[in-house]
């Protein structure tokens, strides 16, 4: 996908997710710093960033924030700066949370992939 295929809104919201991720750059190693935003009708409904290694990831924090607000994420658009993890470590896999909600997730690719772009296509 070329940058010309991204809308100005895609660029805006991914930039904001990156800004959130930067908050964790010194506290998340050995994990990556990740940011996540959830939108409905181009309105921000929840956000999260991975704050510290061993604690919930950005995606889980954003989902928890939406739940705390009593907002359904069904039909939402999600921007996350790294594809959701699909392995169980100190925290459960983030991909499982998205799968259970049947959401599409947009992310930046990473060098070592545990969840390929092709696998991301299964979200309805």
mmCIF file of C-alpha atoms in Angstrom, residues 43-124:
data_model
loop_
_atom_site.group_PDB
_atom_site.id
_atom_site.type_symbol
_atom_site.label_atom_id
_atom_site.label_comp_id
_atom_site.label_asym_id
_atom_site.label_seq_id
_atom_site.Cartn_x
_atom_site.Cartn_y
_atom_site.Cartn_z
ATOM 1 C CA UNK A 43 -14.590 10.592 16.505
ATOM 2 C CA UNK A 44 -12.103 9.381 19.096
ATOM 3 C CA UNK A 45 -13.843 7.077 21.575
ATOM 4 C CA UNK A 46 -10.825 5.485 23.293
ATOM 5 C CA UNK A 47 -7.043 5.444 23.315
ATOM 6 C CA UNK A 48 -4.217 3.638 25.011
ATOM 7 C CA UNK A 49 -0.469 3.247 25.055
ATOM 8 C CA UNK A 50 1.741 0.509 26.403
ATOM 9 C CA UNK A 51 2.976 2.053 29.620
ATOM 10 C CA UNK A 52 5.319 -0.560 31.084
ATOM 11 C CA UNK A 53 6.669 -4.011 30.233
ATOM 12 C CA UNK A 54 4.518 -6.738 31.753
ATOM 13 C CA UNK A 55 1.442 -4.514 31.951
ATOM 14 C CA UNK A 56 -1.530 -4.452 29.550
ATOM 15 C CA UNK A 57 -0.734 -3.474 25.990
ATOM 16 C CA UNK A 58 -2.072 -0.362 24.247
ATOM 17 C CA UNK A 59 -4.903 -2.208 22.531
ATOM 18 C CA UNK A 60 -6.176 -3.759 25.751
ATOM 19 C CA UNK A 61 -6.019 -0.377 27.516
ATOM 20 C CA UNK A 62 -7.978 1.306 24.721
ATOM 21 C CA UNK A 63 -10.635 -1.414 24.814
ATOM 22 C CA UNK A 64 -10.851 -1.117 28.606
ATOM 23 C CA UNK A 65 -11.269 2.662 28.318
ATOM 24 C CA UNK A 66 -14.136 2.227 25.846
ATOM 25 C CA UNK A 67 -15.774 -0.294 28.167
ATOM 26 C CA UNK A 68 -15.374 2.045 31.166
ATOM 27 C CA UNK A 69 -17.112 4.789 29.149
ATOM 28 C CA UNK A 70 -19.897 2.366 28.264
ATOM 29 C CA UNK A 71 -19.137 2.772 24.558
ATOM 30 C CA UNK A 72 -19.511 -0.155 22.174
ATOM 31 C CA UNK A 73 -16.573 -0.582 19.816
ATOM 32 C CA UNK A 74 -18.620 -2.498 17.259
ATOM 33 C CA UNK A 75 -18.069 -1.019 13.824
ATOM 34 C CA UNK A 76 -15.148 1.091 15.027
ATOM 35 C CA UNK A 77 -11.949 1.892 13.185
ATOM 36 C CA UNK A 78 -8.767 1.080 15.061
ATOM 37 C CA UNK A 79 -5.310 2.510 14.475
ATOM 38 C CA UNK A 80 -2.504 0.721 16.279
ATOM 39 C CA UNK A 81 1.189 1.355 15.690
ATOM 40 C CA UNK A 82 2.148 -2.308 15.694
ATOM 41 C CA UNK A 83 0.145 -5.311 14.627
ATOM 42 C CA UNK A 84 -1.519 -6.953 17.623
ATOM 43 C CA UNK A 85 0.526 -9.633 19.342
ATOM 44 C CA UNK A 86 -0.695 -13.184 18.904
ATOM 45 C CA UNK A 87 1.290 -14.931 21.636
ATOM 46 C CA UNK A 88 0.691 -15.344 25.351
ATOM 47 C CA UNK A 89 3.474 -13.915 27.522
ATOM 48 C CA UNK A 90 2.981 -11.853 30.676
ATOM 49 C CA UNK A 91 -0.226 -10.561 29.105
ATOM 50 C CA UNK A 92 -2.824 -12.281 26.894
ATOM 51 C CA UNK A 93 -2.680 -11.927 23.099
ATOM 52 C CA UNK A 94 -4.134 -8.661 21.807
ATOM 53 C CA UNK A 95 -5.176 -10.339 18.547
ATOM 54 C CA UNK A 96 -7.628 -12.463 20.531
ATOM 55 C CA UNK A 97 -9.370 -9.333 21.818
ATOM 56 C CA UNK A 98 -9.826 -7.968 18.293
ATOM 57 C CA UNK A 99 -10.899 -11.346 16.941
ATOM 58 C CA UNK A 100 -13.598 -11.705 19.599
ATOM 59 C CA UNK A 101 -14.955 -8.249 18.710
ATOM 60 C CA UNK A 102 -14.777 -8.859 14.930
ATOM 61 C CA UNK A 103 -12.963 -5.593 14.263
ATOM 62 C CA UNK A 104 -10.585 -4.604 11.511
ATOM 63 C CA UNK A 105 -7.242 -3.331 12.742
ATOM 64 C CA UNK A 106 -4.791 -1.115 10.834
ATOM 65 C CA UNK A 107 -1.178 -1.259 11.928
ATOM 66 C CA UNK A 108 2.353 -0.549 10.877
ATOM 67 C CA UNK A 109 4.289 -3.695 9.875
ATOM 68 C CA UNK A 110 7.169 -4.994 11.953
ATOM 69 C CA UNK A 111 10.345 -6.793 10.971
ATOM 70 C CA UNK A 112 9.595 -10.073 12.717
ATOM 71 C CA UNK A 113 5.996 -10.949 12.190
ATOM 72 C CA UNK A 114 3.870 -13.240 14.325
ATOM 73 C CA UNK A 115 0.596 -12.215 12.700
ATOM 74 C CA UNK A 116 0.838 -11.613 8.981
ATOM 75 C CA UNK A 117 -1.091 -9.058 6.960
ATOM 76 C CA UNK A 118 -2.904 -11.938 5.325
ATOM 77 C CA UNK A 119 -4.091 -13.135 8.728
ATOM 78 C CA UNK A 120 -5.330 -9.624 9.500
ATOM 79 C CA UNK A 121 -7.797 -9.975 6.605
ATOM 80 C CA UNK A 122 -10.063 -12.364 8.529
ATOM 81 C CA UNK A 123 -11.542 -9.564 10.610
ATOM 82 C CA UNK A 124 -15.007 -8.652 9.320
#
